[in-house]
mmCIF file of C-alpha atoms in Angstrom:
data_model
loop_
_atom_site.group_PDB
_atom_site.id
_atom_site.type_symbol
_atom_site.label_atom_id
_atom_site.label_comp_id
_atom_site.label_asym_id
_atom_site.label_seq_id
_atom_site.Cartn_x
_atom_site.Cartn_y
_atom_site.Cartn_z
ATOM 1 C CA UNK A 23 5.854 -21.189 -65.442
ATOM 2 C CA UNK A 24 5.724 -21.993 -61.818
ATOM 3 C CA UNK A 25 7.016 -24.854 -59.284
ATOM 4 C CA UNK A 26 4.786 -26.819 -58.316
ATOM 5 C CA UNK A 27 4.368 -29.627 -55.217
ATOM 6 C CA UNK A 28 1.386 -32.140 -55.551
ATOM 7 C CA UNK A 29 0.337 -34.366 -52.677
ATOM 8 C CA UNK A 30 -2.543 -36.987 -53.555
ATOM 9 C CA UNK A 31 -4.279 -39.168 -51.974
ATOM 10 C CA UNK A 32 -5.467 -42.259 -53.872
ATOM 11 C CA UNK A 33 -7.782 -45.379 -52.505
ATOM 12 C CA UNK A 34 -5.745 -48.474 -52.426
ATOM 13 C CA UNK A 35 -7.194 -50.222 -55.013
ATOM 14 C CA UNK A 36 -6.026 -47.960 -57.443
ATOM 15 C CA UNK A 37 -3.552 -48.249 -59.809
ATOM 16 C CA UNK A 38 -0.245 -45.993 -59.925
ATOM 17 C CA UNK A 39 -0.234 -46.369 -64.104
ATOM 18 C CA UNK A 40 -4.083 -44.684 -64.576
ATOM 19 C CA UNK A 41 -2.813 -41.794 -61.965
ATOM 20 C CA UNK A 42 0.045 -41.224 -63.848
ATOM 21 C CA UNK A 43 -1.790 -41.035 -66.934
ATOM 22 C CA UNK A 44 -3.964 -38.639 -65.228
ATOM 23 C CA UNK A 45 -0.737 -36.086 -64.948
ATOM 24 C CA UNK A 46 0.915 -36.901 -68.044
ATOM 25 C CA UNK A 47 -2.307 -35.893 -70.051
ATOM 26 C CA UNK A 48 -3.323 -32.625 -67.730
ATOM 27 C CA UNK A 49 0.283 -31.431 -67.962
ATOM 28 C CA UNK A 50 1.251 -32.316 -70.956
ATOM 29 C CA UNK A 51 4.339 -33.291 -69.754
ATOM 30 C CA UNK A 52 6.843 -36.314 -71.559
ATOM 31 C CA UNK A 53 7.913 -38.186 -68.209
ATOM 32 C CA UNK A 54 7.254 -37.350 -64.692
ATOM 33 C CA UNK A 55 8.354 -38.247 -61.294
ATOM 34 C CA UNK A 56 5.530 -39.597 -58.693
ATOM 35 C CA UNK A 57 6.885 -40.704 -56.062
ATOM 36 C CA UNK A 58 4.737 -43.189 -53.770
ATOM 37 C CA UNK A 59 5.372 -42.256 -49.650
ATOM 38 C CA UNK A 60 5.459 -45.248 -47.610
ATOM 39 C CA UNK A 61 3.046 -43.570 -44.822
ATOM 40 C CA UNK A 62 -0.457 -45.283 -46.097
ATOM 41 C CA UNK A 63 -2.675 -44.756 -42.535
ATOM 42 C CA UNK A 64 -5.249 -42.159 -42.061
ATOM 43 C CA UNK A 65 -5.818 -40.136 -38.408
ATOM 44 C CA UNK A 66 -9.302 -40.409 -39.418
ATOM 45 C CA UNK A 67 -11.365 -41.822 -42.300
ATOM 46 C CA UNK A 68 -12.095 -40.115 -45.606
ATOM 47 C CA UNK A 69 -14.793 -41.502 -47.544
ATOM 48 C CA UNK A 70 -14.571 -44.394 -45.589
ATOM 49 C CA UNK A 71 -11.288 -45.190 -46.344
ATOM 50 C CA UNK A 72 -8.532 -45.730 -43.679
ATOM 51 C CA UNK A 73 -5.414 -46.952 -45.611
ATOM 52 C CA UNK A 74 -4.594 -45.316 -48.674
ATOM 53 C CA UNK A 75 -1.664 -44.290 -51.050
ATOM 54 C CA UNK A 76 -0.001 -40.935 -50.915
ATOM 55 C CA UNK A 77 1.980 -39.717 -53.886
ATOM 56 C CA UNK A 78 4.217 -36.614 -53.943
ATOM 57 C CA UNK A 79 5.273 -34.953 -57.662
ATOM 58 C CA UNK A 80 7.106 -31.955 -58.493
ATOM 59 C CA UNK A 81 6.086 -30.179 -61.334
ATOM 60 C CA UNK A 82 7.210 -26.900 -63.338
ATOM 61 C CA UNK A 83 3.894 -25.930 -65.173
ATOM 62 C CA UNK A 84 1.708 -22.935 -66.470
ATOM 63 C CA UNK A 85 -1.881 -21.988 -64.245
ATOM 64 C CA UNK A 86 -3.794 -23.624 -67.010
ATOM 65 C CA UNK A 87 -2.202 -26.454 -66.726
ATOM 66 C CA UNK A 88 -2.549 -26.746 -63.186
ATOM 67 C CA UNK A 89 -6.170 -25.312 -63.086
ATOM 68 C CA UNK A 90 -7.004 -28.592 -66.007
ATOM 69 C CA UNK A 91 -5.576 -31.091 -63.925
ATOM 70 C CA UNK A 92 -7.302 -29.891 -60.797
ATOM 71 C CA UNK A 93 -10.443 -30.648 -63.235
ATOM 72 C CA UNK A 94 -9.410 -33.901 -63.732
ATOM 73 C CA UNK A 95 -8.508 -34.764 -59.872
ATOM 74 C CA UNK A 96 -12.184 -33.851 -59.047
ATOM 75 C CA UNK A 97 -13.381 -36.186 -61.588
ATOM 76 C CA UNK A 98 -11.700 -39.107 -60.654
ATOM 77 C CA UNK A 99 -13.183 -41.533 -57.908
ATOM 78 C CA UNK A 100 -10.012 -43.012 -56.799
ATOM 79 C CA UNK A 101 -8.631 -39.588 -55.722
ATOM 80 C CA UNK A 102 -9.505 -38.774 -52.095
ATOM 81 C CA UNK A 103 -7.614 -35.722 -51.590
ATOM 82 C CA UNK A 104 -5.219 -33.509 -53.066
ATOM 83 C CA UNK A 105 -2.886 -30.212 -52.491
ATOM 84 C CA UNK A 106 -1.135 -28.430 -54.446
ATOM 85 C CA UNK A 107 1.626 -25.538 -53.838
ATOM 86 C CA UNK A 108 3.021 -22.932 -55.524
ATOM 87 C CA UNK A 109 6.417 -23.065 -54.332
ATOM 88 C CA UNK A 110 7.586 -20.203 -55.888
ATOM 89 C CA UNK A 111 5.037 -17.966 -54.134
ATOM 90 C CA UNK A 112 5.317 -19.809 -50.917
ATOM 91 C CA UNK A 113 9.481 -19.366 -50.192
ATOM 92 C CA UNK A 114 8.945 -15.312 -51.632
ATOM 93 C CA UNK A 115 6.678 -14.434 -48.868
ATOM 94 C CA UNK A 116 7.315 -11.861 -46.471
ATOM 95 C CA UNK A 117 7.667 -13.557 -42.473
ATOM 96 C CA UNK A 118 5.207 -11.166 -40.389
ATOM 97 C CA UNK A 119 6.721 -8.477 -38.512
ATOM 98 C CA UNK A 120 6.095 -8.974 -34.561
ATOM 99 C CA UNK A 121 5.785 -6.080 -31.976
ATOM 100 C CA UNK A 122 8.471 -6.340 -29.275
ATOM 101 C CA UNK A 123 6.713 -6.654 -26.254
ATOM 102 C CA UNK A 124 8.393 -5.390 -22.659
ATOM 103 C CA UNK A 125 8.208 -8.108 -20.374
ATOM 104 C CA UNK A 126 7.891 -7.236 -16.414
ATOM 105 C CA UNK A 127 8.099 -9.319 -13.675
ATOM 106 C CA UNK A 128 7.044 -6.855 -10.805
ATOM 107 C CA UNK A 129 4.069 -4.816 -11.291
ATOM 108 C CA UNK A 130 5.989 -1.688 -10.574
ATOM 109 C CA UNK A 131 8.409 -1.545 -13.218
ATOM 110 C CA UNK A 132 5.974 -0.256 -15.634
ATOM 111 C CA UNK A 133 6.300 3.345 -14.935
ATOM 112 C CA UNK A 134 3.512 4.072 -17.180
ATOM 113 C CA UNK A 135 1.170 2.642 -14.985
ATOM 114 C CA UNK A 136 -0.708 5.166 -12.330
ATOM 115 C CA UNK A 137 0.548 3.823 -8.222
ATOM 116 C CA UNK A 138 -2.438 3.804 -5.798
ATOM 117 C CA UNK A 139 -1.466 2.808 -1.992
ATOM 118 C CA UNK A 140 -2.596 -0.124 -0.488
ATOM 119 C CA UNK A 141 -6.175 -0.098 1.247
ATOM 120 C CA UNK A 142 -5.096 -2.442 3.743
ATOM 121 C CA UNK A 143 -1.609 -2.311 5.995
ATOM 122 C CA UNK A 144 -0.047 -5.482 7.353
ATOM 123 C CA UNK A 145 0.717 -5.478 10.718
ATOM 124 C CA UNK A 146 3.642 -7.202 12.653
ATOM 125 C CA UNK A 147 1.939 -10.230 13.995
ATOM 126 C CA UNK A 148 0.517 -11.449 10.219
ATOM 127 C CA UNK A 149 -3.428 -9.832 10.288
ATOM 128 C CA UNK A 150 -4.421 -7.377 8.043
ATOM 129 C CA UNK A 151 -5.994 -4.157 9.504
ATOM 130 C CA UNK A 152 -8.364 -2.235 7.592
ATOM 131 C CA UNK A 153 -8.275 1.110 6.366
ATOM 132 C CA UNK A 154 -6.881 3.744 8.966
ATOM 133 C CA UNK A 155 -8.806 6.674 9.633
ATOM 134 C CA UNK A 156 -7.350 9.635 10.473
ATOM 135 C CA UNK A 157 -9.454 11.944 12.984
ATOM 136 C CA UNK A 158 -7.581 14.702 14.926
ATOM 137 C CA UNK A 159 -4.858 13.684 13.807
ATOM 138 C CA UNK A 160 -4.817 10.269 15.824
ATOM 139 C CA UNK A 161 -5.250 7.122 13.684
ATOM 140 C CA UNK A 162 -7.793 4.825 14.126
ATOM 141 C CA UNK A 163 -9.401 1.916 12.541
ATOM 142 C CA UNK A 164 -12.967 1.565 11.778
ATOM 143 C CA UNK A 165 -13.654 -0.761 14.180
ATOM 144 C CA UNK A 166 -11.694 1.219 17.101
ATOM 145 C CA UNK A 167 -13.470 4.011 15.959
ATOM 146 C CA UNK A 168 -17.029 2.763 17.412
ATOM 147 C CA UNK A 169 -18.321 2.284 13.838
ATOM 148 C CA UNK A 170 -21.333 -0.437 13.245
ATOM 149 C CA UNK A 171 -20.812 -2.780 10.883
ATOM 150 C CA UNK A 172 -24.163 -2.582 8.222
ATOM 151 C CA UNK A 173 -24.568 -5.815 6.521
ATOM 152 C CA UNK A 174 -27.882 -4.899 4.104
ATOM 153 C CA UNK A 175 -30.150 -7.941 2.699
ATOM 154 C CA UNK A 176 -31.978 -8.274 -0.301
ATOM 155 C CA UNK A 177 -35.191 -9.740 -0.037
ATOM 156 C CA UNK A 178 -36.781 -10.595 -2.992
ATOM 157 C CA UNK A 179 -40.859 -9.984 -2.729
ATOM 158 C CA UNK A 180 -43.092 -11.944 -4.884
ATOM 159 C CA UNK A 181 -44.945 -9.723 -7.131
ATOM 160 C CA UNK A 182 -49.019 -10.490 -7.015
ATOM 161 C CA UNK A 183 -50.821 -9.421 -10.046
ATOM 162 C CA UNK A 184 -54.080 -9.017 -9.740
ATOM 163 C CA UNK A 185 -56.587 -9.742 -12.633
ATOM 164 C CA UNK A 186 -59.899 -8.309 -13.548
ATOM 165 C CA UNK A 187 -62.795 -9.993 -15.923
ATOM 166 C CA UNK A 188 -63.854 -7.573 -18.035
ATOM 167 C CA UNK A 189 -67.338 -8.865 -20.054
ATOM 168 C CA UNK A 190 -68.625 -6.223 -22.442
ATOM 169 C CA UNK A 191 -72.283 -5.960 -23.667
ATOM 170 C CA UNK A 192 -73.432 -6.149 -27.132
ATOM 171 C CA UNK A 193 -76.403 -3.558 -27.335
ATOM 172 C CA UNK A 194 -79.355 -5.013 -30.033
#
């Protein structure tokens, strides 16, 4: 025998007596506490219902007993919704284990990582430079160096397709 929570959800035209009948029967239990929750509006409508009742019970009972009243539940019209928890299951489980994870606020003090230089040097007055190129051992930029800049364009040529009539002849 397990512990069991029960939330339902009842329209409000129906009675608290026929619900408890409902659990008394299923459970086969002598007296039971159902406990009406004051909260009675809906974030959204269920079957076209925005108020209802909620009712909370706590219940020690067998899997049979739980799997006949679920029967019962799904028959009844007045029942909206329903859950029900296996409390003993629920407080035994295990909380899932989390990876520690390193955190790094500068990208270089995650030594695993592979360092590349820079492309581009800053200079003293604010503008970046490009790459320097070393020839002869001087440095020089590209553009000191006498090097065009090549800006390429795609143009995009309509394709013509040509076609050809074809007529075959039937001999007799």
């Amino acid at each position: 025998m397990s512990n069991y929570e029960i939330m339902i959800l009842t329209k409000l035209e129906s009675s608290e007596d026929k619900l408890k009948e409902i659990i008394l029967t299923s459970l086969k239990l002598k007296d039971a506490k159902l406990v009406k929750l004051e909260r009675n509006e809906l974030a959204y409508p269920i079957k076209k219902q925005t108020r209802v009742n909620y009712y909370l019970l706590n219940v020690k009972a067998d899997n049979s007993l739980i799997a006949e009243l679920v029967r019962k539940l799904n028959i009844n019209k007045s029942v909206l919704r329903y859950l029900i928890i296996n409390l003993d299951t629920e407080k035994n489980m295990k909380p899932k284990k989390f990876q520690k994870f390193h955190k790094f606020n500068n990208r270089n003090q995650n030594s695993n990582r592979a360092h590349f230089d820079n492309k581009e040097h800053a200079t003293n007055d604010g503008v970046k430079k490009p790459f320097v190129k070393k020839e002869n051992g001087e440095a020089k930029t590209n553009v000191e160096a006498g090097e065009k800049k090549i800006v390429k364009r795609v143009v995009k040529k309509e394709e013509k397709v040509e076609t050809k009539k074809i007529t075959v002849k039937k001999d007799k």
